Each structure stands twice: as structure tokens, then as C-alpha cells.
mmCIF file with all atom_site columns, C-alpha atoms in Angstrom:
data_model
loop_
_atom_site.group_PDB
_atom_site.id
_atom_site.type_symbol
_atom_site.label_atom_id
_atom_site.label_alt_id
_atom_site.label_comp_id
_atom_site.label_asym_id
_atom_site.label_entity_id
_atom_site.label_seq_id
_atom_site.pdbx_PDB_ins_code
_atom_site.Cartn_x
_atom_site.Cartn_y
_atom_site.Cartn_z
_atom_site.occupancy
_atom_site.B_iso_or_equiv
_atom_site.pdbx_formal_charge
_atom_site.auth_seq_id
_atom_site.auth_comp_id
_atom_site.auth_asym_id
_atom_site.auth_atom_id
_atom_site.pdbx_PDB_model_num
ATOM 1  C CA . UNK A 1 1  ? -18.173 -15.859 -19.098 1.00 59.00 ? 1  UNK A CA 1
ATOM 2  C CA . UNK A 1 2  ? -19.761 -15.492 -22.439 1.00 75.00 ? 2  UNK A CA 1
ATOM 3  C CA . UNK A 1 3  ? -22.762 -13.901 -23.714 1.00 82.00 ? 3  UNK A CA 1
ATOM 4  C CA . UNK A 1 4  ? -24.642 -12.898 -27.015 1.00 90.00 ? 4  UNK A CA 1
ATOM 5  C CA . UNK A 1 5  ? -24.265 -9.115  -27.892 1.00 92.00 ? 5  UNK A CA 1
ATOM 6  C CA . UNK A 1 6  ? -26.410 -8.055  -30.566 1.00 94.00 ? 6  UNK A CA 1
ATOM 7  C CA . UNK A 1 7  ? -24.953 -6.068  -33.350 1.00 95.00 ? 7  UNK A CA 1
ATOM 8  C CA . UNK A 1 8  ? -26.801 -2.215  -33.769 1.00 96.00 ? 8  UNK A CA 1
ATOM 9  C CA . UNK A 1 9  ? -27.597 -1.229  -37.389 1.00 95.00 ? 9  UNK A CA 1
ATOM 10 C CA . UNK A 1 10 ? -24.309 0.920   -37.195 1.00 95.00 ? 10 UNK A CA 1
ATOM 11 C CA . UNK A 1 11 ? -22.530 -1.708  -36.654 1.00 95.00 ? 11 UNK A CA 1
ATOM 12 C CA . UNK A 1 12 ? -22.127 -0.813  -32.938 1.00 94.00 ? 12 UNK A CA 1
ATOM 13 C CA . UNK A 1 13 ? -21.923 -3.113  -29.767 1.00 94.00 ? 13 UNK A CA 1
ATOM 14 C CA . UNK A 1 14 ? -22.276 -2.486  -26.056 1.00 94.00 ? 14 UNK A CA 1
ATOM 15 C CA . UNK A 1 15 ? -20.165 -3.556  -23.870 1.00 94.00 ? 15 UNK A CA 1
ATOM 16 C CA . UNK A 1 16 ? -21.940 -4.973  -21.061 1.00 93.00 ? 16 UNK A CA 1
ATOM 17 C CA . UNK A 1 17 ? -22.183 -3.846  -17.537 1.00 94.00 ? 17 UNK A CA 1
ATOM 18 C CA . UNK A 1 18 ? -20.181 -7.182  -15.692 1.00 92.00 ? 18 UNK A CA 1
ATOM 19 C CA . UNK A 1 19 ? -17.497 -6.192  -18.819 1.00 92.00 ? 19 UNK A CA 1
ATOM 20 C CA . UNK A 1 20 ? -16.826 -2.505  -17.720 1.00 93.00 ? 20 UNK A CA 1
ATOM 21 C CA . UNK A 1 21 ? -17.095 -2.790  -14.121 1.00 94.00 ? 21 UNK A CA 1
ATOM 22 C CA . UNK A 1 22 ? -14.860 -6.112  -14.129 1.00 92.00 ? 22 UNK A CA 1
ATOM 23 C CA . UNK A 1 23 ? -12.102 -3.612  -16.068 1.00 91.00 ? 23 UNK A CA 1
ATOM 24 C CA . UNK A 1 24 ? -13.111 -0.037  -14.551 1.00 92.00 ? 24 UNK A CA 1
ATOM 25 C CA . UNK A 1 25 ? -13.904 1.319   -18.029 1.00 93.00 ? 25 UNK A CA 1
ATOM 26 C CA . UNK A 1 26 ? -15.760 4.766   -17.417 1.00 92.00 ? 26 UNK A CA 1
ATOM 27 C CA . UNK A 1 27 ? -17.343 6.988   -19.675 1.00 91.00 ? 27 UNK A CA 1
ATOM 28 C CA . UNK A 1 28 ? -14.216 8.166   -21.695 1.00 87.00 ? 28 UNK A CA 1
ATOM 29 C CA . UNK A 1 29 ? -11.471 5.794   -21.378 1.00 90.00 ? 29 UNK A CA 1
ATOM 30 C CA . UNK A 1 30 ? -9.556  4.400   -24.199 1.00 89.00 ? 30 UNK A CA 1
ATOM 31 C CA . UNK A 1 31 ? -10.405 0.643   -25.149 1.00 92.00 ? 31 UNK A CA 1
ATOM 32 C CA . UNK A 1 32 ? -8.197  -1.108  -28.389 1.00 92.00 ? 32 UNK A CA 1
ATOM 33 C CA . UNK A 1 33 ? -9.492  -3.759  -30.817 1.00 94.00 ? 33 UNK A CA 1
ATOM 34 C CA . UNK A 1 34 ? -6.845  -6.287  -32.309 1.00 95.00 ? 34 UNK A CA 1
ATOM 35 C CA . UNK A 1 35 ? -8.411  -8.756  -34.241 1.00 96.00 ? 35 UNK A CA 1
ATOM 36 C CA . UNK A 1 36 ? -6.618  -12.368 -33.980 1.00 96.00 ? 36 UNK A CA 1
ATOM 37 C CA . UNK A 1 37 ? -8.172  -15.301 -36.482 1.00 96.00 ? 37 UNK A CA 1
ATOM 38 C CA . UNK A 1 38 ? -12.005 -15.140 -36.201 1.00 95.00 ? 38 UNK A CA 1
ATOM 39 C CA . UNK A 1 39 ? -11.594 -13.610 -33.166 1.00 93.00 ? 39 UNK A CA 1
ATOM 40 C CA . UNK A 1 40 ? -12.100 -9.989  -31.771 1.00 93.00 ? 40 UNK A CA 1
ATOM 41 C CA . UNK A 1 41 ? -10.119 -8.753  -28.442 1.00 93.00 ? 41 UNK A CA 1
ATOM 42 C CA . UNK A 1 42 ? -10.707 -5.218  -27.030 1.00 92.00 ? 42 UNK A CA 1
ATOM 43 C CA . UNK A 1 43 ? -8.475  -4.376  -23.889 1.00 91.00 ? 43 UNK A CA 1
ATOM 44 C CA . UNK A 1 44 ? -8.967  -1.178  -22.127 1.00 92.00 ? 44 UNK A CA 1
ATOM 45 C CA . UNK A 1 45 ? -6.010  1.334   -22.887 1.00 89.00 ? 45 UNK A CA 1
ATOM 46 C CA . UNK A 1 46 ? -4.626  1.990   -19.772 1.00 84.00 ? 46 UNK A CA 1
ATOM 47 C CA . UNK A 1 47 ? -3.061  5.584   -19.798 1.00 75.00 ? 47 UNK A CA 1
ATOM 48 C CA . UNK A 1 48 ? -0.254  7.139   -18.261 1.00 70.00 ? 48 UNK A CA 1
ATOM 49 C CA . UNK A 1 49 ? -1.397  10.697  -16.759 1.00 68.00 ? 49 UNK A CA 1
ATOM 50 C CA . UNK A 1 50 ? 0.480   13.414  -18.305 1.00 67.00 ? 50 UNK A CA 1
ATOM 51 C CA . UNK A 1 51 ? 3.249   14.877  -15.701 1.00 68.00 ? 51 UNK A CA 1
ATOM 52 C CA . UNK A 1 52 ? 3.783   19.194  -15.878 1.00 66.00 ? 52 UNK A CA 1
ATOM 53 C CA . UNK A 1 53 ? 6.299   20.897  -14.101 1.00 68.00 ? 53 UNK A CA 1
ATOM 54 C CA . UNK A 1 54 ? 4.678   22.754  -11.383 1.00 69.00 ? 54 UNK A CA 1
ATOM 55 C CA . UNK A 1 55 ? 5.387   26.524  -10.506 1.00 73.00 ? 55 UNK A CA 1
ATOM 56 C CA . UNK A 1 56 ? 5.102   27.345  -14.610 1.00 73.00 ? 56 UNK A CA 1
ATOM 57 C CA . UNK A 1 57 ? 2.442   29.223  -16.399 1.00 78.00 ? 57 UNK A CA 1
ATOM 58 C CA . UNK A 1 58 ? 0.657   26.957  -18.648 1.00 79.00 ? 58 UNK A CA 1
ATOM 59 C CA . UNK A 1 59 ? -1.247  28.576  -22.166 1.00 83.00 ? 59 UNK A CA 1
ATOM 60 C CA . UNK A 1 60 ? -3.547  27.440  -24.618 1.00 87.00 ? 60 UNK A CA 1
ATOM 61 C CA . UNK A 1 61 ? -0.326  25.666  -26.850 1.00 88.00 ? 61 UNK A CA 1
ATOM 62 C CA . UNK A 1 62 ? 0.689   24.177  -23.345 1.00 84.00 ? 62 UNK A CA 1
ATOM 63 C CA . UNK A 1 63 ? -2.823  22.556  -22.545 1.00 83.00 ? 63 UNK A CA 1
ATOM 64 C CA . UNK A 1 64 ? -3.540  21.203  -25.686 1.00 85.00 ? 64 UNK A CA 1
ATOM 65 C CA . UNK A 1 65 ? 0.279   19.731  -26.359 1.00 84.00 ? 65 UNK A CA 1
ATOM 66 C CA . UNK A 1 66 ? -0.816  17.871  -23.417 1.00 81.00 ? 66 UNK A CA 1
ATOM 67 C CA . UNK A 1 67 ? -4.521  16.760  -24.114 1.00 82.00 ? 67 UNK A CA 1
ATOM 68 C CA . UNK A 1 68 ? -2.718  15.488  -27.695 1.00 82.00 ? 68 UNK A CA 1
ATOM 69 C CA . UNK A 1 69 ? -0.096  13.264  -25.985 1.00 80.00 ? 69 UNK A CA 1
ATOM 70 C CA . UNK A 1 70 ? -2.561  11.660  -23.500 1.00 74.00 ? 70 UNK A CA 1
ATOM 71 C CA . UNK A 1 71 ? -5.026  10.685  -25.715 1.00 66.00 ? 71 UNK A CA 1
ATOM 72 C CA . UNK A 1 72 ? -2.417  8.816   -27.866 1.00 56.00 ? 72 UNK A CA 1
#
């Protein structure tokens, strides 16, 4: 299915509503752009949820080691 999507004076696009709901992207996910001739693809990053070792004390270093490597 194609459709027009206008361009925003920042050079920012929506993606529309069929899009995200046809892919589950939410408010926060990860989406990548490759760009392939005179095309553009964007593919929703599909991440793997950090694992911890329970029964352990987590601190600050701890949490945000692990915010860094899931958002990458």
C-alpha cells in the first residue's frame, strides 16, 4: 500500500497509523533507515530485552550499563 507523506519544514515525516500498528511500533521503539538507490527503507529495530542475574543488588553504574546496551 502506498501513500503520499508530506515532508515537515524540519525535514520530518510521520509515519502513518496502518504503518505502526501493521509493525507494533509504540511510542519509543527503535526504527533504522538504510537508504538503497532512490529509495528509503525504515524497519523497526527489534530489541533483545536486557537479561540480569536475579538475587543481586543492582546500583546506579548497574542500571545505566544496562539502559546503554539496550538502546544500542
Amino acid at each position: 500500500m502506498k501513500n503520499l507523506i508530506k515532508v515537515t519544514r524540519n525535514y520530518r515525516i510521520t509515519i502513518p497509523a496502518y504503518v505502526r500498528e501493521k509493525l507494533g511500533i509504540k511510542i519509543g521503539d527503535l526504527v533504522s533507515i538504510e537508504v538503497r538507490g532512490d529509495e528509503i527503507v525504515i524497519r523497526k529495530v527489534v530489541q533483545e530485552i536486557p537479561k540480569i542475574k536475579l538475587g543481586r543488588e543492582l546500583n546506579i553504574d548497574d542500571i545505566n550499563k544496562l539502559i546503554e546496551e539496550s538502546c544500542f
